[in-house]
Amino acid sequence: YTCGDTFHQSSLLDHAEEGLLAIADAAREKRIVVVAGVPLRREGRLYNCAVSMASGKVVGVVPKSYLPNYREYYEQRWFSGGAGESGTICVGGSDVPFGDRLVFASGKFFRFGIEVCEDLWNLLPPSSLHAAAGATVIVNPSASNELVTKSTYRKALVTGQSARCIAAYVYCSSGVNESTTDTVFGGHQIIAENGAMLSENTRFQRGPCLTFADVDCERLFHTRLCESVHNGTKVSRYRTVRLPKNLNEVTGVERVFDPHPFVPANFADRNANCEEIFNIQKNGLSTRLERSGAATAVVGVSGGIDSTLALLVAVEAFRSIGRDVGAVIGVTMPGFGTSDRTKGNAEGLCRALGIDFRQIPIAKACEVHFSDIGQDPGVHDVTYENVQARERTQILMDMANKENGLVVGTGDLSEAALGWCTYNGDHMSMYAVNCGVPKTLVRYVIQWFAEGSAAGLRGIIEDIIATPVSPELLPASDDGDMSQQTEQILGPYELHDFFLYHTIKYGASPEKILYMAEKAFDGKYGKEKILETLTIFVKRFFASQFKRSCVPDGPKVGTIALSPRADWRMPSDASPDTWLKKLKTLNNR
């Protein structure tokens, strides 16, 4: 890049083209696509070009659009700008597509566009148009010299543009072997995907350096479908260059899949997210309380993590609007399956928070109802369970009427996805503060709250976190312990949340989810357990849409929500057959 006026020498330009063809030939042997920078002559002008090569041939040439001519840069002295150029160029004796609006494509989702160095730094980067034209990957061969703090800015620029384009951005800059007459180059290499840094090298390496990462073009494509930021951007003059079909097939993926996509692995990031989620919940409920004219908030407290979070949100909402927390009514309603541990924690939590605590046993009322509808109390079926859930909801609703209050819902996002709630029972409330929080994240939000609480309250919350998740609708054991654990019935919530994330956010197919889950949970769950749980997820997700079609209001806190008024619209009688057939096929492999 630092050749200066020798760019005007025929010997240099001829030798550069020869070198380009040698690279193309090497690409044939490797069956890969290569993009390299080279100066090329066309119609009496010299262009700073990025050349795409595959199967031993040059398949397209993209000239640099914007030429810097300030401070240490003098590009306009040697090169012509490529903005608006179109047509062909002769390279190695063959005419190939030439222009600033080329997209190179292979298969359904891999489409890449090219911009060169300064193009990214321009007010209107060509990559934005490439993305609008369908490019899921942007490639940038660059020559960005090193200055103090420039690498930090460069990294932010690359990751930011990848987010703006909803694309992968592959950036590679000139290395230390450039001339150091006035500038030094560090060979910065960056691969980003939709705002996330996937891979970055250590600069100033004196030997060869290879930086690699797997990018998920299908995921990027689906994100664009769901987030229609690209739909309103019209582009013209674009030409698609089809890449050869004999490229290397992917035989193994090095990409790491986070087993807990809703939960940041970094402690500081996780706590920051928990605080923000809690504030969204708190302020949503605060506004609802003020505008509804409700004097109280009624929360059914079970001694589990979901009702704990809802109660904490209610207490802090009352504090935020200057009301006495004594107007928060915590109601525990022990039934046939209530364990001593959860009952004690529910009462202890309410008393530690200083709210109005009430206990209303439901066994007798349920027995009367069993008699009314002819249910044998010895038959522990779905009717036996749902009678209890609806009895509790009736108590909460009627108490809210009596106390001029608002029933705060406790169900979370994972339960909504699986339909793990009783229709018109715990499915219903007057404001569902947890509806956007997945089960794997709920425990971290209340743990974050506990860490800033007095020792007594913190101890209760930590024991609640350690308690197995259970609806406690079947009779407790003789020693008062719970006899029903949700994850023994449904499978692990961490698997369900993993499935939920990739199904809703990225529209992943069952085979792709299985592949990712096997890598994410390697050593913890085998293929059989993952497939068993994934089958449960698919069946319950489809079967439970009728419940999600009529959920109460509640705040969206993340990018995934299942309210029909916010993000998710699906027929209540949609068929899961396509998904289940694929799962059956995967199970037989």
mmCIF file of C-alpha atoms in Angstrom, residues 48-208:
data_model
loop_
_atom_site.group_PDB
_atom_site.id
_atom_site.type_symbol
_atom_site.label_atom_id
_atom_site.label_comp_id
_atom_site.label_asym_id
_atom_site.label_seq_id
_atom_site.Cartn_x
_atom_site.Cartn_y
_atom_site.Cartn_z
ATOM 1 C CA ASN A 48 -7.436 0.564 -5.899
ATOM 2 C CA CYS A 49 -9.290 -2.740 -6.121
ATOM 3 C CA ALA A 50 -10.456 -5.696 -4.090
ATOM 4 C CA VAL A 51 -10.546 -8.803 -6.257
ATOM 5 C CA SER A 52 -12.702 -11.855 -5.565
ATOM 6 C CA MET A 53 -11.279 -15.222 -6.678
ATOM 7 C CA ALA A 54 -12.549 -18.799 -6.659
ATOM 8 C CA SER A 55 -11.836 -22.049 -8.515
ATOM 9 C CA GLY A 56 -8.631 -20.648 -9.986
ATOM 10 C CA LYS A 57 -10.318 -17.637 -11.551
ATOM 11 C CA VAL A 58 -10.974 -13.998 -10.844
ATOM 12 C CA VAL A 59 -14.777 -13.765 -10.529
ATOM 13 C CA GLY A 60 -15.227 -10.034 -9.848
ATOM 14 C CA VAL A 61 -13.456 -6.771 -9.089
ATOM 15 C CA VAL A 62 -14.694 -4.035 -6.734
ATOM 16 C CA PRO A 63 -12.927 -0.645 -6.914
ATOM 17 C CA LYS A 64 -12.539 1.499 -3.822
ATOM 18 C CA SER A 65 -15.290 4.115 -3.802
ATOM 19 C CA TYR A 66 -13.887 6.856 -1.569
ATOM 20 C CA LEU A 67 -10.241 7.900 -1.758
ATOM 21 C CA PRO A 68 -8.772 9.707 1.258
ATOM 22 C CA ASN A 69 -6.586 12.715 0.515
ATOM 23 C CA TYR A 70 -5.806 14.181 3.915
ATOM 24 C CA ARG A 71 -2.987 14.017 6.462
ATOM 25 C CA GLU A 72 -0.892 10.944 5.621
ATOM 26 C CA TYR A 73 -3.137 9.825 2.732
ATOM 27 C CA TYR A 74 -2.544 10.812 -0.924
ATOM 28 C CA GLU A 75 -4.629 8.255 -2.795
ATOM 29 C CA GLN A 76 -6.087 10.668 -5.318
ATOM 30 C CA ARG A 77 -2.533 11.230 -6.562
ATOM 31 C CA TRP A 78 -2.503 7.654 -7.941
ATOM 32 C CA PHE A 79 -6.036 6.221 -8.098
ATOM 33 C CA SER A 80 -9.451 7.059 -9.507
ATOM 34 C CA GLY A 81 -12.512 6.690 -7.323
ATOM 35 C CA GLY A 82 -14.774 3.736 -8.069
ATOM 36 C CA ALA A 83 -18.120 5.112 -6.904
ATOM 37 C CA GLY A 84 -20.697 4.620 -9.647
ATOM 38 C CA GLU A 85 -18.438 2.487 -11.813
ATOM 39 C CA SER A 86 -19.927 -0.517 -13.592
ATOM 40 C CA GLY A 87 -19.065 -2.867 -16.432
ATOM 41 C CA THR A 88 -16.180 -5.263 -16.868
ATOM 42 C CA ILE A 89 -12.416 -5.295 -16.488
ATOM 43 C CA CYS A 90 -9.804 -7.488 -18.137
ATOM 44 C CA VAL A 91 -7.746 -9.479 -15.647
ATOM 45 C CA GLY A 92 -5.405 -12.251 -16.804
ATOM 46 C CA GLY A 93 -6.858 -12.080 -20.299
ATOM 47 C CA SER A 94 -10.493 -12.502 -19.251
ATOM 48 C CA ASP A 95 -13.247 -9.952 -18.820
ATOM 49 C CA VAL A 96 -14.893 -10.121 -15.383
ATOM 50 C CA PRO A 97 -17.577 -8.029 -13.631
ATOM 51 C CA PHE A 98 -16.298 -4.677 -12.360
ATOM 52 C CA GLY A 99 -18.062 -2.101 -10.213
ATOM 53 C CA ASP A 100 -18.956 -0.796 -6.783
ATOM 54 C CA ARG A 101 -22.231 -2.758 -6.632
ATOM 55 C CA LEU A 102 -21.413 -6.430 -6.865
ATOM 56 C CA VAL A 103 -22.710 -9.152 -4.559
ATOM 57 C CA PHE A 104 -21.041 -12.572 -4.646
ATOM 58 C CA ALA A 105 -23.397 -15.433 -3.826
ATOM 59 C CA SER A 106 -23.339 -19.136 -2.981
ATOM 60 C CA GLY A 107 -26.347 -21.096 -1.718
ATOM 61 C CA LYS A 108 -29.337 -19.509 0.003
ATOM 62 C CA PHE A 109 -27.696 -17.373 2.648
ATOM 63 C CA PHE A 110 -24.001 -16.773 1.865
ATOM 64 C CA ARG A 111 -23.797 -13.520 -0.085
ATOM 65 C CA PHE A 112 -20.908 -11.145 0.402
ATOM 66 C CA GLY A 113 -20.150 -7.610 -0.648
ATOM 67 C CA ILE A 114 -16.817 -5.804 -0.616
ATOM 68 C CA GLU A 115 -15.737 -2.340 0.429
ATOM 69 C CA VAL A 116 -12.171 -1.123 0.735
ATOM 70 C CA CYS A 117 -10.610 0.609 3.749
ATOM 71 C CA GLU A 118 -11.772 4.257 3.697
ATOM 72 C CA ASP A 119 -15.163 3.200 2.341
ATOM 73 C CA LEU A 120 -16.068 2.053 5.866
ATOM 74 C CA TRP A 121 -15.054 5.406 7.371
ATOM 75 C CA ASN A 122 -17.234 7.363 4.942
ATOM 76 C CA LEU A 123 -20.486 9.023 5.931
ATOM 77 C CA LEU A 124 -22.402 6.569 3.708
ATOM 78 C CA PRO A 125 -20.416 3.313 3.603
ATOM 79 C CA PRO A 126 -21.041 1.121 0.525
ATOM 80 C CA SER A 127 -21.509 -1.824 2.909
ATOM 81 C CA SER A 128 -24.873 -0.379 3.962
ATOM 82 C CA LEU A 129 -26.058 -0.663 0.358
ATOM 83 C CA HIS A 130 -24.464 -4.110 -0.001
ATOM 84 C CA ALA A 131 -26.469 -5.292 2.987
ATOM 85 C CA ALA A 132 -29.653 -3.789 1.564
ATOM 86 C CA ALA A 133 -28.912 -5.719 -1.628
ATOM 87 C CA GLY A 134 -28.765 -8.955 0.349
ATOM 88 C CA ALA A 135 -25.125 -9.337 1.378
ATOM 89 C CA THR A 136 -24.913 -11.198 4.686
ATOM 90 C CA VAL A 137 -21.126 -10.814 4.855
ATOM 91 C CA ILE A 138 -19.050 -7.691 4.243
ATOM 92 C CA VAL A 139 -15.366 -8.082 3.393
ATOM 93 C CA ASN A 140 -12.913 -5.211 3.805
ATOM 94 C CA PRO A 141 -9.268 -5.508 2.734
ATOM 95 C CA SER A 142 -7.754 -2.424 4.286
ATOM 96 C CA ALA A 143 -4.595 -0.436 4.909
ATOM 97 C CA SER A 144 -5.225 1.444 8.113
ATOM 98 C CA ASN A 145 -2.044 2.671 9.768
ATOM 99 C CA GLU A 146 -1.631 2.564 13.521
ATOM 100 C CA LEU A 147 -1.997 5.597 15.772
ATOM 101 C CA VAL A 148 -2.581 5.805 19.497
ATOM 102 C CA THR A 149 -6.162 4.619 20.285
ATOM 103 C CA LYS A 150 -7.005 4.188 16.565
ATOM 104 C CA SER A 151 -7.398 0.429 16.925
ATOM 105 C CA THR A 152 -10.114 0.917 19.554
ATOM 106 C CA TYR A 153 -12.030 3.250 17.275
ATOM 107 C CA ARG A 154 -11.511 0.908 14.308
ATOM 108 C CA LYS A 155 -12.898 -2.021 16.268
ATOM 109 C CA ALA A 156 -15.957 -0.006 17.298
ATOM 110 C CA LEU A 157 -16.460 1.036 13.678
ATOM 111 C CA VAL A 158 -16.350 -2.547 12.406
ATOM 112 C CA THR A 159 -18.619 -4.012 15.088
ATOM 113 C CA GLY A 160 -21.015 -1.064 14.807
ATOM 114 C CA GLN A 161 -21.323 -1.427 11.043
ATOM 115 C CA SER A 162 -21.913 -5.158 11.385
ATOM 116 C CA ALA A 163 -24.814 -4.348 13.710
ATOM 117 C CA ARG A 164 -26.205 -1.645 11.440
ATOM 118 C CA CYS A 165 -26.081 -3.977 8.442
ATOM 119 C CA ILE A 166 -27.163 -7.092 10.405
ATOM 120 C CA ALA A 167 -24.208 -8.771 8.755
ATOM 121 C CA ALA A 168 -20.888 -10.403 9.420
ATOM 122 C CA TYR A 169 -17.979 -8.020 8.841
ATOM 123 C CA VAL A 170 -14.569 -9.442 7.931
ATOM 124 C CA TYR A 171 -11.793 -6.868 8.186
ATOM 125 C CA CYS A 172 -8.111 -7.394 7.379
ATOM 126 C CA SER A 173 -5.521 -4.621 7.339
ATOM 127 C CA SER A 174 -1.980 -4.375 5.992
ATOM 128 C CA GLY A 175 0.772 -5.707 8.241
ATOM 129 C CA VAL A 176 4.198 -4.716 9.493
ATOM 130 C CA ASN A 177 5.948 -5.364 6.173
ATOM 131 C CA GLU A 178 4.649 -2.147 4.625
ATOM 132 C CA SER A 179 7.139 0.692 4.322
ATOM 133 C CA THR A 180 7.658 2.537 7.608
ATOM 134 C CA THR A 181 8.890 5.770 6.027
ATOM 135 C CA ASP A 182 6.141 7.757 7.691
ATOM 136 C CA THR A 183 3.566 5.234 8.901
ATOM 137 C CA VAL A 184 3.440 1.866 10.650
ATOM 138 C CA PHE A 185 0.809 -0.787 10.000
ATOM 139 C CA GLY A 186 -0.253 -3.400 12.547
ATOM 140 C CA GLY A 187 -2.145 -5.987 10.481
ATOM 141 C CA HIS A 188 -5.380 -5.619 12.450
ATOM 142 C CA GLN A 189 -7.815 -8.477 11.745
ATOM 143 C CA ILE A 190 -11.415 -8.433 12.979
ATOM 144 C CA ILE A 191 -14.442 -10.647 12.438
ATOM 145 C CA ALA A 192 -17.710 -9.290 13.838
ATOM 146 C CA GLU A 193 -21.310 -10.461 13.511
ATOM 147 C CA ASN A 194 -24.322 -8.247 14.080
ATOM 148 C CA GLY A 195 -22.551 -6.118 16.676
ATOM 149 C CA ALA A 196 -20.693 -8.947 18.415
ATOM 150 C CA MET A 197 -16.949 -9.475 18.165
ATOM 151 C CA LEU A 198 -16.295 -13.061 17.089
ATOM 152 C CA SER A 199 -12.537 -12.963 16.632
ATOM 153 C CA GLU A 200 -9.622 -10.515 16.667
ATOM 154 C CA ASN A 201 -5.898 -10.977 16.259
ATOM 155 C CA THR A 202 -2.962 -9.501 18.152
ATOM 156 C CA ARG A 203 -1.546 -6.657 16.064
ATOM 157 C CA PHE A 204 2.095 -6.165 15.011
ATOM 158 C CA GLN A 205 2.826 -9.830 14.363
ATOM 159 C CA ARG A 206 5.945 -10.255 12.239
ATOM 160 C CA GLY A 207 5.009 -13.650 10.829
ATOM 161 C CA PRO A 208 1.911 -14.940 9.023
#
